[in-house]
XYZ file of C-alpha atoms in Angstrom:
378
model
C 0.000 0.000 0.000
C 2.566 2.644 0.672
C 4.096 1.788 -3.036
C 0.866 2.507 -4.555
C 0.561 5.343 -2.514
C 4.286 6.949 -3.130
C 2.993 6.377 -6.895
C 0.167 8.158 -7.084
C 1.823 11.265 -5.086
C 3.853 11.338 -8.446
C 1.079 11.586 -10.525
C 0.778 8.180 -11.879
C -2.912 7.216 -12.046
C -2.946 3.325 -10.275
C -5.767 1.671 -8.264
C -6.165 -1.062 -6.671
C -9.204 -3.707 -7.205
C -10.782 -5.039 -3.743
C -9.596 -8.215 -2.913
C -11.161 -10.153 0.342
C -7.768 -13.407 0.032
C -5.199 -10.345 -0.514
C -2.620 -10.237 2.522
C -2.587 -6.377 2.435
C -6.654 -5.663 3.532
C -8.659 -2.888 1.114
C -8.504 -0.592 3.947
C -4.565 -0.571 4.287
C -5.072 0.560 0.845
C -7.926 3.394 1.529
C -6.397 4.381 4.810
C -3.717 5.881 2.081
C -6.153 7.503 -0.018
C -5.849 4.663 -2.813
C -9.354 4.027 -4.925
C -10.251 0.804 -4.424
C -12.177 -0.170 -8.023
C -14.069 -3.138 -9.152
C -14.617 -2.500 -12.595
C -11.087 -1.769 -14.156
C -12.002 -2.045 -17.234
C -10.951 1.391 -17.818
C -7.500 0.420 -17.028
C -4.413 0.780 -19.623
C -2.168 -1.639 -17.752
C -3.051 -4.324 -15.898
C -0.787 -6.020 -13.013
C -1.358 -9.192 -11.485
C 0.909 -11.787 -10.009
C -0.370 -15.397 -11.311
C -2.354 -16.623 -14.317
C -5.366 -14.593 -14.978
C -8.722 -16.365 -15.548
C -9.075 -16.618 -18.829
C -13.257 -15.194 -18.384
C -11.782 -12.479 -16.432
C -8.974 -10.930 -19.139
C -9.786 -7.895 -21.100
C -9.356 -7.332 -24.255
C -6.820 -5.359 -26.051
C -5.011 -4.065 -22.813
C -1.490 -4.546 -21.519
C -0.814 -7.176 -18.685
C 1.991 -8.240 -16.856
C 1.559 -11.604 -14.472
C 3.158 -15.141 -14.510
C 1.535 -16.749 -17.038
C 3.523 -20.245 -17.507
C 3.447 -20.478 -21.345
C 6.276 -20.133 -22.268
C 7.679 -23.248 -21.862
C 4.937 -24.812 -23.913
C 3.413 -26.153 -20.160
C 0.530 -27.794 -21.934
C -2.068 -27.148 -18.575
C -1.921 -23.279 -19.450
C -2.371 -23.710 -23.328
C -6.163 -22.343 -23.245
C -4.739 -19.503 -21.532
C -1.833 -19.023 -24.523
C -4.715 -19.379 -26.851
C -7.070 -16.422 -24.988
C -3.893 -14.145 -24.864
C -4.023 -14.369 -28.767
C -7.542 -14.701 -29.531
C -8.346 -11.380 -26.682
C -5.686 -9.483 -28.559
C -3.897 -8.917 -25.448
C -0.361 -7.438 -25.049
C 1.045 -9.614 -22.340
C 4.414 -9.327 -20.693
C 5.620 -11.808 -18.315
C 7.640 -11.666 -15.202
C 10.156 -14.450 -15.837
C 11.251 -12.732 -19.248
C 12.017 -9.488 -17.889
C 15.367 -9.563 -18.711
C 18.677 -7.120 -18.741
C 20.902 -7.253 -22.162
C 22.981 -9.621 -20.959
C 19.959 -12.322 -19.908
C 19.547 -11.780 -16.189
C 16.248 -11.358 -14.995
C 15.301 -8.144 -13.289
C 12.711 -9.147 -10.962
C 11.393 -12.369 -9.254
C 9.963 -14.444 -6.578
C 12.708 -16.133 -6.037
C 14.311 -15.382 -3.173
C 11.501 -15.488 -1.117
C 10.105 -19.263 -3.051
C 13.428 -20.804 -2.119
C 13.685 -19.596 1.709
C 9.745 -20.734 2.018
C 9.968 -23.773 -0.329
C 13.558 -24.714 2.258
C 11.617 -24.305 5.067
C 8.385 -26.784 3.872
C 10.365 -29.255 2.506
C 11.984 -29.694 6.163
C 8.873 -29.180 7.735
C 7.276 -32.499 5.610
C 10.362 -34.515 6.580
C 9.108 -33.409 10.117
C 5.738 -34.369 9.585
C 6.215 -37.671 7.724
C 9.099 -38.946 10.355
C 7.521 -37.705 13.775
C 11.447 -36.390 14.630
C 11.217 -33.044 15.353
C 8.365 -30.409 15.488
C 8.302 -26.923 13.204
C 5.360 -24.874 12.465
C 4.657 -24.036 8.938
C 5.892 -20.432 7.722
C 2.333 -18.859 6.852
C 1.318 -19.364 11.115
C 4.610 -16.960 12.174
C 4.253 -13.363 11.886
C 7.725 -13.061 9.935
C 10.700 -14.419 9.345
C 12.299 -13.203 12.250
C 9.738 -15.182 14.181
C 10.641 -18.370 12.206
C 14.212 -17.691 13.189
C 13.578 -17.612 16.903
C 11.600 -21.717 16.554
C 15.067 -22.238 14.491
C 17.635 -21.432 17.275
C 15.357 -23.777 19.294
C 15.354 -26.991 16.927
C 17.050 -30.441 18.146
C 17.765 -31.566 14.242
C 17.934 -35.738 13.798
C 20.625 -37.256 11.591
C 19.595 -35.273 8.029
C 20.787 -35.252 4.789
C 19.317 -32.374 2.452
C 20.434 -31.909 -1.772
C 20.008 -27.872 -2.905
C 20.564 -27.423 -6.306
C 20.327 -24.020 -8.017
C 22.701 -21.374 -7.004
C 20.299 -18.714 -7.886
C 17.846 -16.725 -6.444
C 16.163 -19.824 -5.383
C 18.690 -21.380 -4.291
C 20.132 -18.722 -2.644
C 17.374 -17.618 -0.468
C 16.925 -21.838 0.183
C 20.661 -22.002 1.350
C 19.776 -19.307 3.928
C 17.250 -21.404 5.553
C 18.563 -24.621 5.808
C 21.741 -22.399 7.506
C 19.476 -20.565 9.785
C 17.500 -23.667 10.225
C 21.099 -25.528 11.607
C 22.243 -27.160 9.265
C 25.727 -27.476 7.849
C 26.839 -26.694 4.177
C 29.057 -28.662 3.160
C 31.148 -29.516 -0.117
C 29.247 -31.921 -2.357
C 31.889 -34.488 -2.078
C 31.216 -34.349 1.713
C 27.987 -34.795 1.601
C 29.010 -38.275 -1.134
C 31.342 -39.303 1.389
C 29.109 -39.076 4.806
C 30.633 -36.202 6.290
C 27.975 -34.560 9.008
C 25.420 -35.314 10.761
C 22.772 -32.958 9.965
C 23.991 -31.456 6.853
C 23.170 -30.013 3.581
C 25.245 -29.526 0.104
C 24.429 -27.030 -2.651
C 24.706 -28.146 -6.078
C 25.609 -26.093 -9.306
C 25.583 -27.156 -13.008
C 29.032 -28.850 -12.841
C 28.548 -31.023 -9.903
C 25.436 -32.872 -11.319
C 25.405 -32.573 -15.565
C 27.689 -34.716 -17.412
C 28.386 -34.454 -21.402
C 29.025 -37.698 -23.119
C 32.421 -36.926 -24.444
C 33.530 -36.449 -20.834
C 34.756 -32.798 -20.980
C 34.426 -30.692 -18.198
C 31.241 -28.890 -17.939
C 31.265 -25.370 -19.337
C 27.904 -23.380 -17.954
C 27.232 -21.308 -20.546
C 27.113 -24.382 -22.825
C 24.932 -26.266 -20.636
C 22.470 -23.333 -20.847
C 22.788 -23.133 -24.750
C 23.051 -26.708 -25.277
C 20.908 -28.526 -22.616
C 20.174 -31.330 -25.012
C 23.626 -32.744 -25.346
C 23.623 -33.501 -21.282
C 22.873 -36.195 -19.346
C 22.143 -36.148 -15.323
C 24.804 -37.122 -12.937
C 22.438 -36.821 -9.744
C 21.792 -40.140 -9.015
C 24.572 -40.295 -6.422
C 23.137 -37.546 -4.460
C 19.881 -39.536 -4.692
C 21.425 -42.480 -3.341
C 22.129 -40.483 0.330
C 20.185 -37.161 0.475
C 16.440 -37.568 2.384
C 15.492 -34.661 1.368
C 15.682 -32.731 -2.187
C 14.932 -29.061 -2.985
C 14.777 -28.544 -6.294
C 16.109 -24.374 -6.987
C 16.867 -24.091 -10.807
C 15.216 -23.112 -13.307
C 14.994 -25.993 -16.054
C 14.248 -24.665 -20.142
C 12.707 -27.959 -21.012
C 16.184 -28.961 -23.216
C 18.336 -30.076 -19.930
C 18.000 -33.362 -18.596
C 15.909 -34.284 -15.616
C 17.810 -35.089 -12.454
C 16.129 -38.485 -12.560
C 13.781 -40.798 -14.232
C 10.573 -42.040 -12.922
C 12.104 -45.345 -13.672
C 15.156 -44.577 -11.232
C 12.338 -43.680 -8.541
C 11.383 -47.442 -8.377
C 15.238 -48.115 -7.566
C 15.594 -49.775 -3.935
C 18.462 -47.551 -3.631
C 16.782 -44.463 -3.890
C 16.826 -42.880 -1.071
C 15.061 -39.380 -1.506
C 11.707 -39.237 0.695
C 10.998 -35.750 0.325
C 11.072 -33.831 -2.864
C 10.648 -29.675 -2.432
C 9.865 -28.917 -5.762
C 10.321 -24.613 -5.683
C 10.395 -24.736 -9.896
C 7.296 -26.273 -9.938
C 7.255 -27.804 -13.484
C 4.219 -29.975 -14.148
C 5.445 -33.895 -15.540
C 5.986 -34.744 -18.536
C 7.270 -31.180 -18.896
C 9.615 -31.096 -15.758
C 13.144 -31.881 -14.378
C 11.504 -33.756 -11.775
C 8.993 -36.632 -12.601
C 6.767 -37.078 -9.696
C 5.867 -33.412 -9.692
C 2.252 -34.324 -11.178
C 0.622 -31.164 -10.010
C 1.455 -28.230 -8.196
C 0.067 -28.715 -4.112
C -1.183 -25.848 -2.440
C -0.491 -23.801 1.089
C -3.573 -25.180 2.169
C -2.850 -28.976 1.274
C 0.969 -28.466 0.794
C 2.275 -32.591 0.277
C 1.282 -35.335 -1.827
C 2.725 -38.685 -2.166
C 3.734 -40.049 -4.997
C 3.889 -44.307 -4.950
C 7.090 -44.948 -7.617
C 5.637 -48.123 -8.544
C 2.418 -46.910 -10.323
C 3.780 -43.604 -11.203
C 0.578 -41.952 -9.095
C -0.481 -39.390 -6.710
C -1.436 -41.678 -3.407
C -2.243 -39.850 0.218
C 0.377 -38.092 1.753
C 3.266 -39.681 4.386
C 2.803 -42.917 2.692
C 5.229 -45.250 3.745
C 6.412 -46.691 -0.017
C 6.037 -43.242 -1.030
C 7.792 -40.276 -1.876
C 6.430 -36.560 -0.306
C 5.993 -33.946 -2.470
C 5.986 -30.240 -1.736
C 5.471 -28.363 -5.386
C 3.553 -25.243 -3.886
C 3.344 -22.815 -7.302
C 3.144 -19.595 -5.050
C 5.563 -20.055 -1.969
C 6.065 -16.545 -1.440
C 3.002 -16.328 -0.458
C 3.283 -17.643 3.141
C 5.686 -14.738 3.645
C 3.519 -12.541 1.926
C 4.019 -8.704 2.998
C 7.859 -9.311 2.886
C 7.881 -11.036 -0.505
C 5.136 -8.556 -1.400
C 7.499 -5.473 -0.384
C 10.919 -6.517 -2.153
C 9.015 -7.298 -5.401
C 7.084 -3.944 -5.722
C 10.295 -1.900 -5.037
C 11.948 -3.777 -7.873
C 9.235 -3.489 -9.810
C 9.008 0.573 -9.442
C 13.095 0.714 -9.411
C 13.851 -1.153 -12.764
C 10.742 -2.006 -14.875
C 7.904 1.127 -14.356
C 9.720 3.526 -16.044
C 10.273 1.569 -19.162
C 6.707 1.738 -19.775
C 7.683 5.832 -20.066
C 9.956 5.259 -23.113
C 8.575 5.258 -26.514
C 10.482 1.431 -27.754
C 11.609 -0.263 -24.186
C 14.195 -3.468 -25.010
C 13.429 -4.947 -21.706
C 9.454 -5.165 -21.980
C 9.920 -6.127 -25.908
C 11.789 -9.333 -24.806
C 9.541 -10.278 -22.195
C 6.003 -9.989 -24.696
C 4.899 -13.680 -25.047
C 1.995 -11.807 -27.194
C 1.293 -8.562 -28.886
C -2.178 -7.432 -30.003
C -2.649 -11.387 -31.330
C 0.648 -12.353 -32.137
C 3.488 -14.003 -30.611
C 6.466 -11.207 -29.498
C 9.085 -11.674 -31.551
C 11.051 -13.768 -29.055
C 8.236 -16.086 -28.780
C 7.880 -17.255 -32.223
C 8.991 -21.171 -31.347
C 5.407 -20.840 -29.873
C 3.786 -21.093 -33.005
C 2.503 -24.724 -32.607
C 1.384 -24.783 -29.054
C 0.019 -21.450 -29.580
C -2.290 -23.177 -32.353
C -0.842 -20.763 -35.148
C 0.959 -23.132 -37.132
């Protein structure tokens, strides 16, 4: 509320829509003299954070929200088609990009620190060990510091990979949560009690002709790769999965290699979220929610069963993590937001909101185009 407030002091016309589920209440928003409109139909520029309902877009106006298209995830291809057929200009998050490829804003910090923090809390619950409350009952994350410093941690081996902002913000937990980072040929060898290891690029991809692994070539050339994780798999009890996967790199593992007696994984923290077949991690079958955050998933029949079966594996694949630290995730990502993307709506031919236009007025953006088929256009 104070953002939207600090904008419209500079003349820029925002409102905000009433919202009842919203952490920040309409009158935190009035109390600041911000309209609170229903109808905003009005509006040139629409911003949201996830997918839109497709009976709720509007037609030819400018929208920026997460709208998991892009990599051709085939549960949000009606929405790909409405963007088109509405003649919508739509500009998402996760393409907001710099010249050099780095994106500008995201979730990510905040998914990995919450998506940390569950996937310990469902070893928790499916073991009986220990005790921790779930993120979205503390006030902050101070608060979930103070239960931290209190925790009596069991034997526990925990597998990060992503060095990102996912993984970044996930590596703070686990540290404030007590346990120790170590080297990932530690963590192969035993070293530790209650330990995790973070991995990057190089300690899990392998290329067939055995050369070491270059990262810029594993992002251009994900194809050519095959996984080297199934060591890790072999000792870690938990796994957080932190990077971001562009559909051409391998998976860490097969749904075959689940059924392995000597896999050893029994939690899976899913931050990335991508939906099997499409996904670097096969028994993500749908994304779980804050309200119902685990599901198991029996390697065997390749299904969803209850969760904290025995011959299963847990699964945490909340899509919207930051979330259950809402006001601080909330805060970070509006002052980015105002910082490095507003004002390029200001300029006349903006490079940055170009690249990240999935579609413009009922086309594909021009960095889109390999689109055209699951987009129904070719």
């Amino acid at each position: 509320p104070p953002q939207v407030a600090e904008l419209r002091s500079r003349g820029i016309d925002i409102v905000v829509q009433p919202s009842e589920g919203r952490t920040f209440k309409d009158h935190e928003y009035a109390d600041l003299g911000v309209p609170l409109v229903e109808d905003i139909s009005d509006r040139e520029l629409l911003l949201g954070v996830k997918e839109v309902p497709i009976d709720k877009l509007i037609s030819g106006r400018k929208y920026c929200f997460f709208a998991h298209v892009a990599k051709e995830q085939p549960y949000n291809q009606k929405l790909m088609r409405a963007l088109l057929d509405k003649g919508i200009i739509h500009m998402d998050y996760e393409y907001l990009t710099g010249e050099h490829g780095k994106r500008l804003i995201a979730f990510g910090y905040w998914a990995g620190m919450v998506g940390a923090h569950n996937a310990v809390w469902t070893y928790a619950q499916r073991t009986g060990a220990f005790q921790l409350p779930r993120l979205n009952t503390l006030h902050d994350y101070a608060a979930a510091k103070e239960v931290y410093a209190k925790l009596d941690l069991p034997p526990l081996r925990v597998v990060l990979t992503g060095a990102g902002r996912v993984g970044k913000g996930a590596a703070r937990v686990l540290e404030d949560i007590g346990l120790e980072k170590v080297s990932p040929h530690d963590f192969l060898n035993g070293k530790g009690t209650a330990v995790f290891t973070q991995l990057h690029v190089c300690d899990y991809a392998r290329h067939p002709s055995g050369k070491p692994i270059d990262k810029l070539h594993f992002y251009g050339h994900g194809e050519e790769y095959t996984s080297g994780f199934s060591p890790y798999a072999k000792v870690a009890d938990i796994f957080v999965n932190g990077i971001f996967w562009d559909g051409k790199a391998p998976a860490f593992f097969t749904a075959e290699e689940m059924k392995s007696a000597d896999f050893n994984i029994q939690v899976i923290g899913d931050v990335t979220c991508d939906i099997a077949p499409a996904a670097s991690v096969p028994s993500t079958l749908f994304a779980s929610t804050i309200a119902d955050p685990v599901f198991g998933y029996d390697p065997k029949t390749g299904e969803a069963v209850a969760a904290y079966t025995k011959s299963a594996v847990d699964v945490m694949s909340i899509d919207n993590l930051p979330s259950e630290l809402p006001r601080d995730a909330s805060g970070a990502f509006g002052a980015i937001f105002i910082e490095k993307i507003l004002p390029e709506f200001e300029k006349e031919q903006s490079d940055i909101l170009r690249r990240a236009s999935v579609t413009i007025a009922g086309e594909l953006g021009p960095d889109f185009q390999y689109l055209q088929e699951y987009a129904g256009l070719s």
